[in-house]
Short mmCIF file of C-alpha atoms in Angstrom, two decimals:
data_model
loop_
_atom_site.label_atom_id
_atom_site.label_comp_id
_atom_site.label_asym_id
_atom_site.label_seq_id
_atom_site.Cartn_x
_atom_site.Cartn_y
_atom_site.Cartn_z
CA UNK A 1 -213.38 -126.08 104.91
CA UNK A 2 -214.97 -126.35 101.50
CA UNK A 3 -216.15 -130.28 101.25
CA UNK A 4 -218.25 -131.61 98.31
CA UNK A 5 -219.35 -135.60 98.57
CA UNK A 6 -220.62 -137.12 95.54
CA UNK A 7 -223.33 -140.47 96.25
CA UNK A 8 -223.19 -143.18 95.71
CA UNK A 9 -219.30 -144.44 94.88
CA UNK A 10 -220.55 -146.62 92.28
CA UNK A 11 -223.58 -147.52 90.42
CA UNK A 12 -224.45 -150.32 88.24
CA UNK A 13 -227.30 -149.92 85.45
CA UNK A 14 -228.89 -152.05 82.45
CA UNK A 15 -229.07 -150.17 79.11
CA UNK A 16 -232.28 -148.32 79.68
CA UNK A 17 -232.56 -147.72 83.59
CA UNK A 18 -232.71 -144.13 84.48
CA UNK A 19 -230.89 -143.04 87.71
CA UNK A 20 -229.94 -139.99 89.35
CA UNK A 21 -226.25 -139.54 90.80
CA UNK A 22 -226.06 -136.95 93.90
CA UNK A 23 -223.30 -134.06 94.71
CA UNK A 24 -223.87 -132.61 97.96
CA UNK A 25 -221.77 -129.38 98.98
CA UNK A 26 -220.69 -127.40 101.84
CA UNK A 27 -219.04 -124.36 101.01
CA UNK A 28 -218.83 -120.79 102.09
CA UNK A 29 -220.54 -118.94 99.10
CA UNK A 30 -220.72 -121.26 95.73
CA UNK A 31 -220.48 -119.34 92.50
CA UNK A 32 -220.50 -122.20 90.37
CA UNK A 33 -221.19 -126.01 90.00
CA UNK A 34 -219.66 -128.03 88.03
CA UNK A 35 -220.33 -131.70 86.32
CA UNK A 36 -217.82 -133.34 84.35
CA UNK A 37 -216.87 -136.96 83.10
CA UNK A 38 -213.62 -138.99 83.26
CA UNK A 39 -213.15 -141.68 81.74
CA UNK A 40 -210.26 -144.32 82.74
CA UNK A 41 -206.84 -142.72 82.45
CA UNK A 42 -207.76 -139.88 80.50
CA UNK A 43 -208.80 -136.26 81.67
CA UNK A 44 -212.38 -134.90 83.00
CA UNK A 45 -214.10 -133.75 79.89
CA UNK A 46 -217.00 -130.82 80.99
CA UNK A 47 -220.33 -131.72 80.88
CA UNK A 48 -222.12 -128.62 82.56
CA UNK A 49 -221.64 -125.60 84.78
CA UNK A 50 -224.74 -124.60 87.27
CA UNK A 51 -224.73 -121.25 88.69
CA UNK A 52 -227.79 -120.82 90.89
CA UNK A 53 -230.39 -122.91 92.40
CA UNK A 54 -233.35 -124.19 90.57
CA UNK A 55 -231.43 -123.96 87.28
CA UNK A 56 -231.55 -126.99 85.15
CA UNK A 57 -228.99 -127.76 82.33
CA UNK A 58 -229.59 -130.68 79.46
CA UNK A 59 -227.42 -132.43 77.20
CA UNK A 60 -228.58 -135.85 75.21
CA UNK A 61 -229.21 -138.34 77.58
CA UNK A 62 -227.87 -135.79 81.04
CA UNK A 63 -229.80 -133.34 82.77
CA UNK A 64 -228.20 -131.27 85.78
CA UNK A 65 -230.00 -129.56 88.73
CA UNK A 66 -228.84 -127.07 91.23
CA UNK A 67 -230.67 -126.91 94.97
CA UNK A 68 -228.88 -124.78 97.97
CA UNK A 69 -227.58 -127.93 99.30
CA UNK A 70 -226.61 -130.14 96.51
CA UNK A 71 -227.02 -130.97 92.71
CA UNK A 72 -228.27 -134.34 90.83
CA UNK A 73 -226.67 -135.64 87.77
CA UNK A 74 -230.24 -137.91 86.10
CA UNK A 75 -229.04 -140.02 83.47
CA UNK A 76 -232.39 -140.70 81.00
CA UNK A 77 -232.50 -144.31 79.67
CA UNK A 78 -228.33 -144.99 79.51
CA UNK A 79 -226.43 -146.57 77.09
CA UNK A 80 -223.32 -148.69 77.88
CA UNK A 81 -221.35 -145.78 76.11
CA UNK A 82 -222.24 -143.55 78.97
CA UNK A 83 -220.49 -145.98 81.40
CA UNK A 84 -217.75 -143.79 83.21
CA UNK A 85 -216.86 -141.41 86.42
CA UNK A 86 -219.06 -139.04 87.04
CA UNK A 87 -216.88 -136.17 88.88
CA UNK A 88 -218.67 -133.15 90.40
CA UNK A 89 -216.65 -129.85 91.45
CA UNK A 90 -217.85 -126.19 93.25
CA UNK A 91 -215.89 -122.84 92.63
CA UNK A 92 -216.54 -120.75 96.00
CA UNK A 93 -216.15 -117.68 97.47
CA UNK A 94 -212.80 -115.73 97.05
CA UNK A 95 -209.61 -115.61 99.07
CA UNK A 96 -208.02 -119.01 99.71
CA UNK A 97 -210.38 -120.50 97.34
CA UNK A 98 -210.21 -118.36 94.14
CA UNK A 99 -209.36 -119.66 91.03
CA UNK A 100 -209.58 -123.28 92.30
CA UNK A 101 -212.69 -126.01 92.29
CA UNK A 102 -213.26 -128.46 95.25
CA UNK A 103 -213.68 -131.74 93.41
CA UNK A 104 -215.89 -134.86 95.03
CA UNK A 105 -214.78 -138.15 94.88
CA UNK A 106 -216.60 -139.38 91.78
CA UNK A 107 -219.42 -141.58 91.00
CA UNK A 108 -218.61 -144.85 89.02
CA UNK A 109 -221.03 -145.17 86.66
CA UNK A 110 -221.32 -148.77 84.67
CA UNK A 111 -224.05 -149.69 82.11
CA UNK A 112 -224.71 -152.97 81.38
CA UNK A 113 -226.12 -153.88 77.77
CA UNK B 1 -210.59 -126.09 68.02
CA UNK B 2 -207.48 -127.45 69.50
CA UNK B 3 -207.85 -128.50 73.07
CA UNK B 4 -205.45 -128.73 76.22
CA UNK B 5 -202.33 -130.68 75.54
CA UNK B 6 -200.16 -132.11 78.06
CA UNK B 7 -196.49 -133.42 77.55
CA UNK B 8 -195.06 -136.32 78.42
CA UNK B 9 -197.81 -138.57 78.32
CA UNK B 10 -196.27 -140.60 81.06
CA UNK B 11 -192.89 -140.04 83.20
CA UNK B 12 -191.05 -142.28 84.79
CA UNK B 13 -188.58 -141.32 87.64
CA UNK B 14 -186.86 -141.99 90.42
CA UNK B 15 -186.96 -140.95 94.34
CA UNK B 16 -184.79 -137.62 94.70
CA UNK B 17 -185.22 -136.44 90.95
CA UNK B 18 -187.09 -133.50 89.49
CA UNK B 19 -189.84 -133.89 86.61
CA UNK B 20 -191.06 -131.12 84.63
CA UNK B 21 -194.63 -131.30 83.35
CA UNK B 22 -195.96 -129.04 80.76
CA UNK B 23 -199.08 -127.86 79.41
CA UNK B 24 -200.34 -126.14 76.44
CA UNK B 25 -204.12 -123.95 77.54
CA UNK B 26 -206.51 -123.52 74.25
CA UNK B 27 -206.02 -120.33 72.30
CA UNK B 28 -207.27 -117.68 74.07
CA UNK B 29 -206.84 -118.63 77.30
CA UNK B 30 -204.85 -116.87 79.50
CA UNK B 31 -205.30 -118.83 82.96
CA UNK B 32 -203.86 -122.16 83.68
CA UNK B 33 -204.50 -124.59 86.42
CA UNK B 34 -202.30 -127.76 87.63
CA UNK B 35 -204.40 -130.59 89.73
CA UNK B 36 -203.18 -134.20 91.54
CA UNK B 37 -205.30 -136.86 90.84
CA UNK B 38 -203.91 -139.95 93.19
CA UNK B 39 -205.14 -142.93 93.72
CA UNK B 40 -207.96 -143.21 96.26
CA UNK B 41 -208.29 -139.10 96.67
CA UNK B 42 -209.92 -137.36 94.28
CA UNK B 43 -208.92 -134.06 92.09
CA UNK B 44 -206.59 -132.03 94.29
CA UNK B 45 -205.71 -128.53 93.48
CA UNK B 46 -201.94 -127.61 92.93
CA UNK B 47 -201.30 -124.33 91.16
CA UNK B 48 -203.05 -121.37 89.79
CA UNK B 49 -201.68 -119.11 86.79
CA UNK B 50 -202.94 -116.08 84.62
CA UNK B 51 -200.97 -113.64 82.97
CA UNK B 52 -197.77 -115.35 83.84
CA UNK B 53 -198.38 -114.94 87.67
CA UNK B 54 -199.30 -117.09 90.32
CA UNK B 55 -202.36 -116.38 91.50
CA UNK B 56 -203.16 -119.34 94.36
CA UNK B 57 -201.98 -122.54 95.17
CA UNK B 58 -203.28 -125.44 96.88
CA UNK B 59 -202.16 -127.17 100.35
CA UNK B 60 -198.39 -129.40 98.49
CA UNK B 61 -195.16 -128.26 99.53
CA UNK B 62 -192.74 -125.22 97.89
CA UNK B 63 -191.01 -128.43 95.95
CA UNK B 64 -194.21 -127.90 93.76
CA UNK B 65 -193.81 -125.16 91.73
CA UNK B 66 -193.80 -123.38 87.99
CA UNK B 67 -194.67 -120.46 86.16
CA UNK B 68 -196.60 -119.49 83.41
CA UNK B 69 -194.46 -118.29 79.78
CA UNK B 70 -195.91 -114.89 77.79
CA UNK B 71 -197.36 -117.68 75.14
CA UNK B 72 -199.47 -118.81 78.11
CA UNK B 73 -198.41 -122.48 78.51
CA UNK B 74 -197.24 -123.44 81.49
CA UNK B 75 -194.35 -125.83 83.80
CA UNK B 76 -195.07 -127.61 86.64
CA UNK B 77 -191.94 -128.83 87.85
CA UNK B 78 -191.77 -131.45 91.11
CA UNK B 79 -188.84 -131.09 93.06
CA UNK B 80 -187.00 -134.27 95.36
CA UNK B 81 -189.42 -136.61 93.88
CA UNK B 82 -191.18 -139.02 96.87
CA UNK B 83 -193.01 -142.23 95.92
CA UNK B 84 -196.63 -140.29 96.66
CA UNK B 85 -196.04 -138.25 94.02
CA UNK B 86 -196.85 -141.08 91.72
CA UNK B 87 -200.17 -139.88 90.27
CA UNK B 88 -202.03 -137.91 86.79
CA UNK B 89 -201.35 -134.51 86.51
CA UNK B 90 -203.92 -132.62 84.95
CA UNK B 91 -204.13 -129.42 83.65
CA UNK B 92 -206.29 -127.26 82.83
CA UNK B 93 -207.19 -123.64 81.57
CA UNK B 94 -209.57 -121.03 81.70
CA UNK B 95 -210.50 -117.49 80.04
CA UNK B 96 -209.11 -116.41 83.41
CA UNK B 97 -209.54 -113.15 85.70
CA UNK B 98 -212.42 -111.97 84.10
CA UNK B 99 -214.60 -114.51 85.67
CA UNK B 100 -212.86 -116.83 88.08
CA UNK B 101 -215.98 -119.13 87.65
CA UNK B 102 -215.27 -119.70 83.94
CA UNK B 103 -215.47 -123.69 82.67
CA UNK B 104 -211.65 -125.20 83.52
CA UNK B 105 -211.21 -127.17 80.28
CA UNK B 106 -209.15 -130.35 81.26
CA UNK B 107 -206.11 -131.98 79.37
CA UNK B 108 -205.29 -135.68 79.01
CA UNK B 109 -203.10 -135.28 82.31
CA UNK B 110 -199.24 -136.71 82.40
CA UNK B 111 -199.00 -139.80 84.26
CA UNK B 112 -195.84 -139.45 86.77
CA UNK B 113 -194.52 -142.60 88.02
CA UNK B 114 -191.59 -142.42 91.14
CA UNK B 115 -190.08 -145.50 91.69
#
């Protein structure tokens, strides 16, 4: 069974401190990694999609890696606006699986000013 | 660009009833995708559609269901509601078949109470 496990549950920062969140998978043929972010009560909004390992994607302040075995989220001097769930999700090999992403549980991520 | 909309915002029922959720994908879309997000476990998959068929579904019973209209949008309708039914329902949607690896673009998700 397809499993993805995002580390750690939570994570608290001050304004400034960079930190890497972790999204470790185990699936039978990923075609596609995914980052988003979620912020209370409203829907994941995407971030980045990661297709093969060693490939790097950037946006402001976010920078995702892909390895064979997992995928870090490094979050480059935070502000308190980034404060949110981090949610991490793998599209996989065909049959049962197509069409749908395996999602992990989330990382809680809180900045403090 | 417009993106995903989701109606009701939230839904309030009781044991035994039915809800209907709905979803509008962004234009140009043609697949749309239906997820659980409950307290304490995560993103679960419900319900695949593209070009009005079903094309997977995730591990819930037949009393989830829906379809997919010619405009694209889709119904998610919940059958004999239970109390752990109470959770968001996302949507989401996709440029569909052509790549089944293509970016799901989430909604706000309708908030379905069962009391």
């Amino acid at each position: 069974e397809d499993q993805v496990t995002q580390s750690p549950e939570a994570l608290r920062l001050q304004e400034g401190e960079s930190s890497s969140l972790n999204c470790s998978y185990t699936v039978s043929g990923l075609r596609g990694l995914f980052w988003y972010r979620q912020d209370p009560g409203k829907g994941p909004e995407f971030l980045f999609t990661l297709y093969s390992a060693g490939e790097e994607k950037e946006k402001e302040r976010l920078k995702a890696t892909l390895t064979k075995k997992e995928s870090f989220l490094h979050i480059t001097a935070p502000k308190p606006e980034d404060s949110a769930t981090y949610l991490c999700a793998a599209a996989t090999a065909g049959g049962t699986s197509y069409g749908k992403l395996t999602f992990g549980q989330g990382t809680i991520l809180t900045v403090h000013p | 660009e417009a993106g995903v909309t989701q109606s009701p915002t939230h839904l309030i029922k009781t044991r035994g009833q039915q809800a209907t959720l709905r979803c509008s994908p962004i234009s140009g879309h043609t697949s749309v995708y239906w997820y659980q997000q409950a307290l304490g476990l995560g993103l679960q998959f419900l319900l695949w559609y593209d070009e009005g068929e079903e094309r997977n579904r995730g591990n819930f019973p037949p009393r989830f269901s829906g379809r997919q209209f010619p405009n694209y949008s889709s119904e998610l309708n919940v059958n004999a509601l239970e109390l752990e039914d109470s959770a968001l329902y996302l949507c989401a949607s996709s440029y569909g078949l052509a790549g089944d690896t293509d970016t799901q673009y989430f909604g706000p998700g309708t908030r379905l109470t069962v009391l």
